Amino acid sequence: MKRRQFLSLGLQSVSLLSTLTLAPSLSVMAGTSLTTSQLGTLVSFIDTLIPPDETPSSSQLGLDKVLLNHAQTIQNYTALLILGCQWLDTQAIAMANMAFHQLQEEQRVRIVSLSETSQSGTIARQFFDHVKADLFSFYYAHPAIWPSLGLHGAPQPHGYLSYASQPRKLTK
């Protein structure tokens, strides 16, 4: 099943549920953009997936903007981002009576883990799966993180000249 079909089926399956539980959010299906609060939630979510370490976090690389631009090219993706951010905020309010972006990292990780282990086909799981797949694709394509992978530029046209040699031990 193609990603667009999967996303479409998932959004259709929860439309009744969202009508019952998220009545003010019906405009989501019309393709509106994220609110300022939802943008904060999205940035916190992607930074929970890829926090800063020896490389910058996903938002420090501007991947939140890349993801939002990408979402505009896929039908219903922006709606999935909105519903996913609403789900994260609902979980955060239930847990700590504050928005997701206001939580400590440990609390955010706990909620993201709930999303990751949610039943297949739910908004939480689709949100997690699609955003993670796209985010990691954008992250590893970003030249700023290549040195941490031992790359100092694109492998072509020079290639990996030591491909026939035994691998070296990594040093820290």
Short mmCIF file of N, CA and C in Angstrom, two decimals:
data_model
loop_
_atom_site.label_atom_id
_atom_site.label_comp_id
_atom_site.label_asym_id
_atom_site.label_seq_id
_atom_site.Cartn_x
_atom_site.Cartn_y
_atom_site.Cartn_z
N MET A 1 0.85 -1.18 0.00
CA MET A 1 0.00 0.00 0.00
C MET A 1 0.89 1.23 0.00
N LYS A 2 0.59 2.19 -0.83
CA LYS A 2 1.37 3.41 -0.92
C LYS A 2 1.11 4.29 0.29
N ARG A 3 2.09 5.12 0.60
CA ARG A 3 1.99 5.98 1.78
C ARG A 3 0.77 6.88 1.71
N ARG A 4 0.50 7.44 0.56
CA ARG A 4 -0.66 8.35 0.44
C ARG A 4 -1.96 7.60 0.69
N GLN A 5 -2.06 6.36 0.17
CA GLN A 5 -3.26 5.58 0.40
C GLN A 5 -3.39 5.24 1.89
N PHE A 6 -2.28 4.87 2.50
CA PHE A 6 -2.27 4.52 3.91
C PHE A 6 -2.70 5.70 4.76
N LEU A 7 -2.12 6.86 4.46
CA LEU A 7 -2.46 8.08 5.19
C LEU A 7 -3.92 8.44 4.99
N SER A 8 -4.40 8.32 3.77
CA SER A 8 -5.79 8.63 3.47
C SER A 8 -6.75 7.71 4.23
N LEU A 9 -6.44 6.41 4.22
CA LEU A 9 -7.29 5.47 4.95
C LEU A 9 -7.29 5.75 6.44
N GLY A 10 -6.13 6.08 6.97
CA GLY A 10 -6.04 6.37 8.40
C GLY A 10 -6.82 7.61 8.77
N LEU A 11 -6.72 8.64 7.94
CA LEU A 11 -7.45 9.86 8.23
C LEU A 11 -8.96 9.65 8.09
N GLN A 12 -9.36 8.82 7.14
CA GLN A 12 -10.77 8.52 6.99
C GLN A 12 -11.29 7.73 8.18
N SER A 13 -10.46 6.81 8.70
CA SER A 13 -10.91 5.97 9.80
C SER A 13 -11.09 6.74 11.10
N VAL A 14 -10.36 7.84 11.24
CA VAL A 14 -10.50 8.61 12.47
C VAL A 14 -11.38 9.83 12.29
N SER A 15 -11.90 10.03 11.10
CA SER A 15 -12.72 11.23 10.91
C SER A 15 -13.94 11.22 11.81
N LEU A 16 -14.55 10.07 11.98
CA LEU A 16 -15.70 9.98 12.87
C LEU A 16 -15.27 10.25 14.31
N LEU A 17 -14.14 9.66 14.72
CA LEU A 17 -13.64 9.88 16.06
C LEU A 17 -13.30 11.34 16.29
N SER A 18 -12.64 11.97 15.31
CA SER A 18 -12.29 13.38 15.48
C SER A 18 -13.53 14.26 15.52
N THR A 19 -14.57 13.86 14.83
CA THR A 19 -15.82 14.61 14.87
C THR A 19 -16.41 14.58 16.28
N LEU A 20 -16.28 13.43 16.93
CA LEU A 20 -16.85 13.27 18.26
C LEU A 20 -15.98 13.90 19.34
N THR A 21 -14.66 13.81 19.19
CA THR A 21 -13.78 14.25 20.27
C THR A 21 -13.07 15.56 20.00
N LEU A 22 -12.94 15.96 18.74
CA LEU A 22 -12.20 17.16 18.42
C LEU A 22 -13.05 18.09 17.54
N ALA A 23 -14.27 18.32 17.93
CA ALA A 23 -15.20 19.09 17.11
C ALA A 23 -14.63 20.44 16.67
N PRO A 24 -13.90 21.18 17.53
CA PRO A 24 -13.36 22.45 17.06
C PRO A 24 -12.30 22.29 15.97
N SER A 25 -11.79 21.07 15.76
CA SER A 25 -10.70 20.85 14.82
C SER A 25 -11.18 20.38 13.46
N LEU A 26 -12.44 20.53 13.15
CA LEU A 26 -12.95 20.06 11.87
C LEU A 26 -12.30 20.78 10.70
N SER A 27 -11.84 21.99 10.91
CA SER A 27 -11.17 22.70 9.83
C SER A 27 -9.84 22.07 9.47
N VAL A 28 -9.33 21.19 10.32
CA VAL A 28 -8.08 20.48 10.05
C VAL A 28 -8.16 19.75 8.73
N MET A 29 -9.28 19.12 8.45
CA MET A 29 -9.41 18.34 7.24
C MET A 29 -9.44 19.22 6.00
N ALA A 30 -9.65 20.51 6.18
CA ALA A 30 -9.66 21.42 5.04
C ALA A 30 -8.24 21.83 4.65
N GLY A 31 -7.22 21.38 5.39
CA GLY A 31 -5.84 21.66 5.03
C GLY A 31 -5.31 22.97 5.57
N THR A 32 -5.80 23.41 6.71
CA THR A 32 -5.30 24.64 7.30
C THR A 32 -3.88 24.42 7.80
N SER A 33 -3.23 25.49 8.20
CA SER A 33 -1.86 25.38 8.67
C SER A 33 -1.83 25.24 10.19
N LEU A 34 -0.67 24.90 10.71
CA LEU A 34 -0.50 24.70 12.14
C LEU A 34 -0.54 26.05 12.87
N THR A 35 -1.08 26.02 14.09
CA THR A 35 -1.07 27.22 14.93
C THR A 35 0.33 27.39 15.51
N THR A 36 0.58 28.51 16.14
CA THR A 36 1.87 28.77 16.77
C THR A 36 2.15 27.73 17.85
N SER A 37 1.15 27.38 18.63
CA SER A 37 1.31 26.36 19.66
C SER A 37 1.63 25.00 19.05
N GLN A 38 0.94 24.66 17.97
CA GLN A 38 1.20 23.38 17.31
C GLN A 38 2.60 23.35 16.69
N LEU A 39 3.06 24.49 16.18
CA LEU A 39 4.43 24.56 15.66
C LEU A 39 5.44 24.29 16.77
N GLY A 40 5.18 24.86 17.95
CA GLY A 40 6.04 24.60 19.10
C GLY A 40 6.03 23.13 19.48
N THR A 41 4.86 22.52 19.41
CA THR A 41 4.74 21.09 19.71
C THR A 41 5.50 20.27 18.68
N LEU A 42 5.37 20.63 17.40
CA LEU A 42 6.06 19.90 16.34
C LEU A 42 7.57 20.01 16.49
N VAL A 43 8.07 21.20 16.79
CA VAL A 43 9.51 21.39 16.99
C VAL A 43 9.99 20.56 18.17
N SER A 44 9.24 20.55 19.26
CA SER A 44 9.62 19.73 20.42
C SER A 44 9.59 18.25 20.09
N PHE A 45 8.62 17.84 19.28
CA PHE A 45 8.53 16.43 18.87
C PHE A 45 9.73 16.03 18.04
N ILE A 46 10.07 16.82 17.03
CA ILE A 46 11.21 16.42 16.18
C ILE A 46 12.53 16.52 16.94
N ASP A 47 12.62 17.45 17.90
CA ASP A 47 13.83 17.52 18.72
C ASP A 47 13.90 16.39 19.74
N THR A 48 12.77 15.80 20.07
CA THR A 48 12.77 14.61 20.92
C THR A 48 13.25 13.41 20.10
N LEU A 49 12.87 13.36 18.83
CA LEU A 49 13.33 12.28 17.96
C LEU A 49 14.82 12.42 17.65
N ILE A 50 15.28 13.63 17.37
CA ILE A 50 16.69 13.87 17.07
C ILE A 50 17.17 15.05 17.91
N PRO A 51 17.61 14.75 19.15
CA PRO A 51 18.10 15.81 20.03
C PRO A 51 19.54 16.20 19.66
N PRO A 52 20.01 17.31 20.19
CA PRO A 52 21.40 17.68 19.90
C PRO A 52 22.37 16.75 20.64
N ASP A 53 23.43 16.37 19.99
CA ASP A 53 24.54 15.65 20.62
C ASP A 53 25.80 16.18 19.95
N GLU A 54 26.60 15.35 19.32
CA GLU A 54 27.75 15.90 18.59
C GLU A 54 27.30 16.57 17.29
N THR A 55 26.04 16.36 16.94
CA THR A 55 25.44 17.03 15.79
C THR A 55 24.29 17.90 16.30
N PRO A 56 23.89 18.89 15.52
CA PRO A 56 22.76 19.74 15.94
C PRO A 56 21.45 18.94 15.98
N SER A 57 20.50 19.46 16.73
CA SER A 57 19.16 18.85 16.76
C SER A 57 18.48 19.10 15.42
N SER A 58 17.36 18.43 15.23
CA SER A 58 16.65 18.59 13.97
C SER A 58 16.17 20.02 13.75
N SER A 59 15.71 20.68 14.80
CA SER A 59 15.24 22.06 14.60
C SER A 59 16.41 23.02 14.40
N GLN A 60 17.56 22.73 15.00
CA GLN A 60 18.74 23.57 14.78
C GLN A 60 19.19 23.51 13.33
N LEU A 61 18.90 22.40 12.66
CA LEU A 61 19.22 22.25 11.24
C LEU A 61 18.11 22.82 10.34
N GLY A 62 17.01 23.28 10.96
CA GLY A 62 15.90 23.84 10.19
C GLY A 62 15.00 22.78 9.56
N LEU A 63 15.06 21.56 10.10
CA LEU A 63 14.28 20.48 9.51
C LEU A 63 12.79 20.60 9.78
N ASP A 64 12.41 21.41 10.76
CA ASP A 64 10.98 21.66 10.97
C ASP A 64 10.40 22.38 9.76
N LYS A 65 11.13 23.32 9.22
CA LYS A 65 10.67 24.03 8.02
C LYS A 65 10.68 23.12 6.80
N VAL A 66 11.70 22.29 6.69
CA VAL A 66 11.78 21.33 5.58
C VAL A 66 10.59 20.37 5.64
N LEU A 67 10.28 19.89 6.83
CA LEU A 67 9.16 18.97 7.01
C LEU A 67 7.83 19.64 6.65
N LEU A 68 7.64 20.87 7.09
CA LEU A 68 6.41 21.59 6.77
C LEU A 68 6.27 21.83 5.27
N ASN A 69 7.36 22.19 4.62
CA ASN A 69 7.32 22.37 3.16
C ASN A 69 7.01 21.05 2.46
N HIS A 70 7.61 19.98 2.94
CA HIS A 70 7.35 18.65 2.38
C HIS A 70 5.89 18.26 2.57
N ALA A 71 5.35 18.56 3.73
CA ALA A 71 3.95 18.21 4.04
C ALA A 71 2.98 18.89 3.09
N GLN A 72 3.31 20.07 2.65
CA GLN A 72 2.43 20.80 1.73
C GLN A 72 2.35 20.14 0.36
N THR A 73 3.31 19.27 0.05
CA THR A 73 3.31 18.62 -1.27
C THR A 73 2.55 17.29 -1.26
N ILE A 74 2.09 16.86 -0.09
CA ILE A 74 1.41 15.57 0.03
C ILE A 74 0.02 15.82 0.61
N GLN A 75 -0.97 15.31 -0.09
CA GLN A 75 -2.36 15.49 0.35
C GLN A 75 -2.55 14.91 1.75
N ASN A 76 -3.17 15.66 2.61
CA ASN A 76 -3.52 15.28 3.99
C ASN A 76 -2.35 15.20 4.96
N TYR A 77 -1.13 15.47 4.52
CA TYR A 77 0.00 15.38 5.44
C TYR A 77 -0.05 16.50 6.48
N THR A 78 -0.39 17.71 6.06
CA THR A 78 -0.51 18.81 7.02
C THR A 78 -1.61 18.51 8.04
N ALA A 79 -2.69 17.91 7.58
CA ALA A 79 -3.76 17.52 8.50
C ALA A 79 -3.25 16.49 9.50
N LEU A 80 -2.42 15.55 9.04
CA LEU A 80 -1.84 14.57 9.95
C LEU A 80 -0.94 15.25 10.97
N LEU A 81 -0.15 16.23 10.54
CA LEU A 81 0.71 16.96 11.48
C LEU A 81 -0.13 17.67 12.54
N ILE A 82 -1.22 18.29 12.12
CA ILE A 82 -2.09 19.00 13.07
C ILE A 82 -2.70 18.02 14.06
N LEU A 83 -3.25 16.92 13.55
CA LEU A 83 -3.86 15.93 14.44
C LEU A 83 -2.82 15.29 15.36
N GLY A 84 -1.64 15.05 14.83
CA GLY A 84 -0.57 14.48 15.66
C GLY A 84 -0.16 15.42 16.77
N CYS A 85 -0.04 16.71 16.46
CA CYS A 85 0.31 17.70 17.49
C CYS A 85 -0.81 17.82 18.52
N GLN A 86 -2.06 17.74 18.07
CA GLN A 86 -3.17 17.76 19.02
C GLN A 86 -3.10 16.53 19.93
N TRP A 87 -2.77 15.38 19.37
CA TRP A 87 -2.66 14.16 20.18
C TRP A 87 -1.55 14.32 21.21
N LEU A 88 -0.39 14.84 20.79
CA LEU A 88 0.72 15.04 21.73
C LEU A 88 0.32 15.98 22.86
N ASP A 89 -0.34 17.08 22.51
CA ASP A 89 -0.77 18.04 23.54
C ASP A 89 -1.81 17.44 24.48
N THR A 90 -2.72 16.64 23.93
CA THR A 90 -3.73 15.98 24.77
C THR A 90 -3.06 15.05 25.77
N GLN A 91 -2.07 14.29 25.31
CA GLN A 91 -1.35 13.38 26.20
C GLN A 91 -0.57 14.17 27.26
N ALA A 92 0.03 15.28 26.85
CA ALA A 92 0.81 16.10 27.78
C ALA A 92 -0.08 16.72 28.84
N ILE A 93 -1.25 17.19 28.44
CA ILE A 93 -2.18 17.78 29.41
C ILE A 93 -2.67 16.72 30.39
N ALA A 94 -2.94 15.52 29.88
CA ALA A 94 -3.36 14.43 30.77
C ALA A 94 -2.25 14.04 31.74
N MET A 95 -1.01 14.11 31.29
CA MET A 95 0.13 13.70 32.12
C MET A 95 0.55 14.79 33.11
N ALA A 96 0.68 16.03 32.62
CA ALA A 96 1.29 17.07 33.46
C ALA A 96 0.54 18.40 33.42
N ASN A 97 -0.64 18.43 32.81
CA ASN A 97 -1.46 19.64 32.73
C ASN A 97 -0.72 20.80 32.07
N MET A 98 0.04 20.49 31.03
CA MET A 98 0.71 21.52 30.24
C MET A 98 0.90 21.01 28.82
N ALA A 99 1.18 21.91 27.90
CA ALA A 99 1.38 21.55 26.49
C ALA A 99 2.65 20.71 26.34
N PHE A 100 2.69 19.95 25.26
CA PHE A 100 3.82 19.05 24.99
C PHE A 100 5.14 19.81 24.96
N HIS A 101 5.17 20.98 24.32
CA HIS A 101 6.43 21.71 24.20
C HIS A 101 6.92 22.28 25.53
N GLN A 102 6.08 22.25 26.57
CA GLN A 102 6.47 22.75 27.88
C GLN A 102 7.03 21.65 28.78
N LEU A 103 6.92 20.41 28.36
CA LEU A 103 7.34 19.28 29.18
C LEU A 103 8.86 19.14 29.23
N GLN A 104 9.32 18.47 30.27
CA GLN A 104 10.73 18.11 30.35
C GLN A 104 11.01 16.99 29.34
N GLU A 105 12.26 16.83 28.98
CA GLU A 105 12.61 15.84 27.96
C GLU A 105 12.14 14.43 28.32
N GLU A 106 12.30 14.03 29.55
CA GLU A 106 11.89 12.69 29.99
C GLU A 106 10.38 12.47 29.77
N GLN A 107 9.59 13.48 30.06
CA GLN A 107 8.14 13.38 29.86
C GLN A 107 7.80 13.31 28.37
N ARG A 108 8.50 14.12 27.57
CA ARG A 108 8.27 14.08 26.12
C ARG A 108 8.63 12.71 25.54
N VAL A 109 9.72 12.14 26.00
CA VAL A 109 10.14 10.82 25.53
C VAL A 109 9.08 9.78 25.87
N ARG A 110 8.50 9.87 27.05
CA ARG A 110 7.46 8.92 27.45
C ARG A 110 6.25 9.01 26.52
N ILE A 111 5.85 10.22 26.16
CA ILE A 111 4.70 10.39 25.27
C ILE A 111 5.04 9.95 23.85
N VAL A 112 6.24 10.26 23.38
CA VAL A 112 6.65 9.82 22.05
C VAL A 112 6.70 8.29 22.00
N SER A 113 7.12 7.66 23.08
CA SER A 113 7.11 6.20 23.14
C SER A 113 5.70 5.64 23.04
N LEU A 114 4.74 6.33 23.65
CA LEU A 114 3.34 5.92 23.52
C LEU A 114 2.89 6.00 22.06
N SER A 115 3.31 7.05 21.40
CA SER A 115 2.97 7.21 19.99
C SER A 115 3.59 6.10 19.15
N GLU A 116 4.84 5.79 19.43
CA GLU A 116 5.56 4.75 18.68
C GLU A 116 4.93 3.38 18.85
N THR A 117 4.41 3.11 20.03
CA THR A 117 3.85 1.78 20.32
C THR A 117 2.33 1.74 20.19
N SER A 118 1.75 2.81 19.70
CA SER A 118 0.30 2.83 19.49
C SER A 118 -0.09 1.80 18.43
N GLN A 119 -1.35 1.45 18.45
CA GLN A 119 -1.86 0.48 17.48
C GLN A 119 -1.67 1.02 16.06
N SER A 120 -1.29 0.13 15.17
CA SER A 120 -1.10 0.49 13.77
C SER A 120 -2.38 1.07 13.19
N GLY A 121 -2.25 2.15 12.44
CA GLY A 121 -3.40 2.77 11.81
C GLY A 121 -3.99 3.93 12.60
N THR A 122 -3.57 4.11 13.83
CA THR A 122 -4.07 5.24 14.62
C THR A 122 -3.33 6.51 14.21
N ILE A 123 -3.93 7.64 14.52
CA ILE A 123 -3.28 8.92 14.22
C ILE A 123 -1.92 9.00 14.89
N ALA A 124 -1.85 8.61 16.15
CA ALA A 124 -0.58 8.70 16.89
C ALA A 124 0.51 7.90 16.18
N ARG A 125 0.20 6.71 15.75
CA ARG A 125 1.19 5.85 15.11
C ARG A 125 1.55 6.35 13.71
N GLN A 126 0.55 6.75 12.94
CA GLN A 126 0.83 7.28 11.61
C GLN A 126 1.68 8.54 11.69
N PHE A 127 1.32 9.41 12.62
CA PHE A 127 2.09 10.63 12.84
C PHE A 127 3.53 10.29 13.15
N PHE A 128 3.74 9.39 14.11
CA PHE A 128 5.09 9.00 14.49
C PHE A 128 5.84 8.40 13.30
N ASP A 129 5.24 7.43 12.63
CA ASP A 129 5.92 6.72 11.55
C ASP A 129 6.28 7.64 10.38
N HIS A 130 5.33 8.45 9.94
CA HIS A 130 5.58 9.30 8.78
C HIS A 130 6.58 10.41 9.09
N VAL A 131 6.41 11.06 10.23
CA VAL A 131 7.32 12.15 10.57
C VAL A 131 8.72 11.59 10.81
N LYS A 132 8.83 10.49 11.50
CA LYS A 132 10.16 9.91 11.77
C LYS A 132 10.86 9.52 10.47
N ALA A 133 10.15 8.85 9.58
CA ALA A 133 10.77 8.42 8.31
C ALA A 133 11.24 9.63 7.50
N ASP A 134 10.39 10.63 7.37
CA ASP A 134 10.77 11.81 6.60
C ASP A 134 11.87 12.60 7.29
N LEU A 135 11.76 12.75 8.60
CA LEU A 135 12.74 13.52 9.35
C LEU A 135 14.13 12.89 9.27
N PHE A 136 14.22 11.58 9.42
CA PHE A 136 15.51 10.92 9.34
C PHE A 136 16.09 11.02 7.93
N SER A 137 15.24 10.97 6.94
CA SER A 137 15.69 11.13 5.56
C SER A 137 16.30 12.52 5.36
N PHE A 138 15.63 13.55 5.85
CA PHE A 138 16.13 14.91 5.73
C PHE A 138 17.40 15.09 6.56
N TYR A 139 17.43 14.50 7.74
CA TYR A 139 18.56 14.64 8.66
C TYR A 139 19.84 14.07 8.05
N TYR A 140 19.77 12.83 7.57
CA TYR A 140 20.98 12.19 7.04
C TYR A 140 21.39 12.74 5.68
N ALA A 141 20.51 13.48 5.03
CA ALA A 141 20.87 14.14 3.78
C ALA A 141 21.51 15.51 4.02
N HIS A 142 21.48 15.97 5.26
CA HIS A 142 21.99 17.31 5.58
C HIS A 142 23.52 17.27 5.72
N PRO A 143 24.22 18.10 4.96
CA PRO A 143 25.69 18.08 4.99
C PRO A 143 26.30 18.36 6.36
N ALA A 144 25.59 19.04 7.25
CA ALA A 144 26.16 19.38 8.56
C ALA A 144 26.40 18.16 9.43
N ILE A 145 25.73 17.06 9.19
CA ILE A 145 25.93 15.88 10.03
C ILE A 145 26.87 14.86 9.38
N TRP A 146 27.25 15.06 8.14
CA TRP A 146 28.10 14.10 7.45
C TRP A 146 29.43 13.85 8.17
N PRO A 147 30.11 14.87 8.71
CA PRO A 147 31.38 14.57 9.41
C PRO A 147 31.20 13.60 10.59
N SER A 148 30.06 13.64 11.26
CA SER A 148 29.84 12.70 12.37
C SER A 148 29.70 11.27 11.88
N LEU A 149 29.42 11.11 10.59
CA LEU A 149 29.32 9.78 9.98
C LEU A 149 30.62 9.36 9.31
N GLY A 150 31.65 10.20 9.43
CA GLY A 150 32.92 9.91 8.79
C GLY A 150 32.97 10.33 7.33
N LEU A 151 32.01 11.12 6.91
CA LEU A 151 31.97 11.61 5.53
C LEU A 151 32.40 13.07 5.52
N HIS A 152 33.13 13.43 4.52
CA HIS A 152 33.56 14.83 4.40
C HIS A 152 33.11 15.38 3.06
N GLY A 153 31.97 14.91 2.63
CA GLY A 153 31.38 15.31 1.37
C GLY A 153 30.70 14.11 0.75
N ALA A 154 30.09 14.33 -0.35
CA ALA A 154 29.43 13.23 -1.04
C ALA A 154 30.48 12.19 -1.49
N PRO A 155 30.14 10.90 -1.42
CA PRO A 155 31.13 9.88 -1.76
C PRO A 155 31.49 9.85 -3.25
N GLN A 156 30.65 10.40 -4.08
CA GLN A 156 30.95 10.41 -5.51
C GLN A 156 31.41 11.80 -5.90
N PRO A 157 32.33 11.96 -6.79
CA PRO A 157 32.81 11.01 -7.78
C PRO A 157 33.99 10.18 -7.31
N HIS A 158 34.51 10.44 -6.11
CA HIS A 158 35.71 9.74 -5.67
C HIS A 158 35.43 8.33 -5.17
N GLY A 159 34.25 8.11 -4.62
CA GLY A 159 33.90 6.79 -4.12
C GLY A 159 34.61 6.48 -2.81
N TYR A 160 34.49 5.26 -2.37
CA TYR A 160 35.17 4.79 -1.17
C TYR A 160 36.38 3.99 -1.63
N LEU A 161 37.51 4.64 -1.64
CA LEU A 161 38.71 4.03 -2.21
C LEU A 161 39.23 2.87 -1.37
N SER A 162 38.85 2.81 -0.11
CA SER A 162 39.35 1.74 0.74
C SER A 162 38.32 0.61 0.90
N TYR A 163 37.45 0.46 -0.07
CA TYR A 163 36.37 -0.53 0.05
C TYR A 163 36.89 -1.96 0.17
N ALA A 164 38.07 -2.26 -0.37
CA ALA A 164 38.60 -3.62 -0.34
C ALA A 164 39.42 -3.88 0.93
N SER A 165 39.70 -2.84 1.70
CA SER A 165 40.51 -2.99 2.91
C SER A 165 39.64 -3.43 4.08
N GLN A 166 40.30 -4.01 5.07
CA GLN A 166 39.59 -4.40 6.29
C GLN A 166 39.12 -3.14 7.01
N PRO A 167 37.91 -3.14 7.57
CA PRO A 167 37.42 -1.94 8.28
C PRO A 167 38.31 -1.57 9.44
N ARG A 168 38.47 -0.25 9.63
CA ARG A 168 39.25 0.27 10.75
C ARG A 168 38.41 0.26 12.02
N LYS A 169 39.06 0.20 13.16
CA LYS A 169 38.35 0.35 14.43
C LYS A 169 38.06 1.83 14.62
N LEU A 170 36.87 2.09 15.12
CA LEU A 170 36.49 3.48 15.39
C LEU A 170 37.17 3.95 16.66
N THR A 171 37.69 5.15 16.64
CA THR A 171 38.29 5.75 17.83
C THR A 171 37.44 6.91 18.29
N LYS A 172 37.42 7.10 19.55
CA LYS A 172 36.63 8.22 20.11
C LYS A 172 37.51 9.25 20.71
#
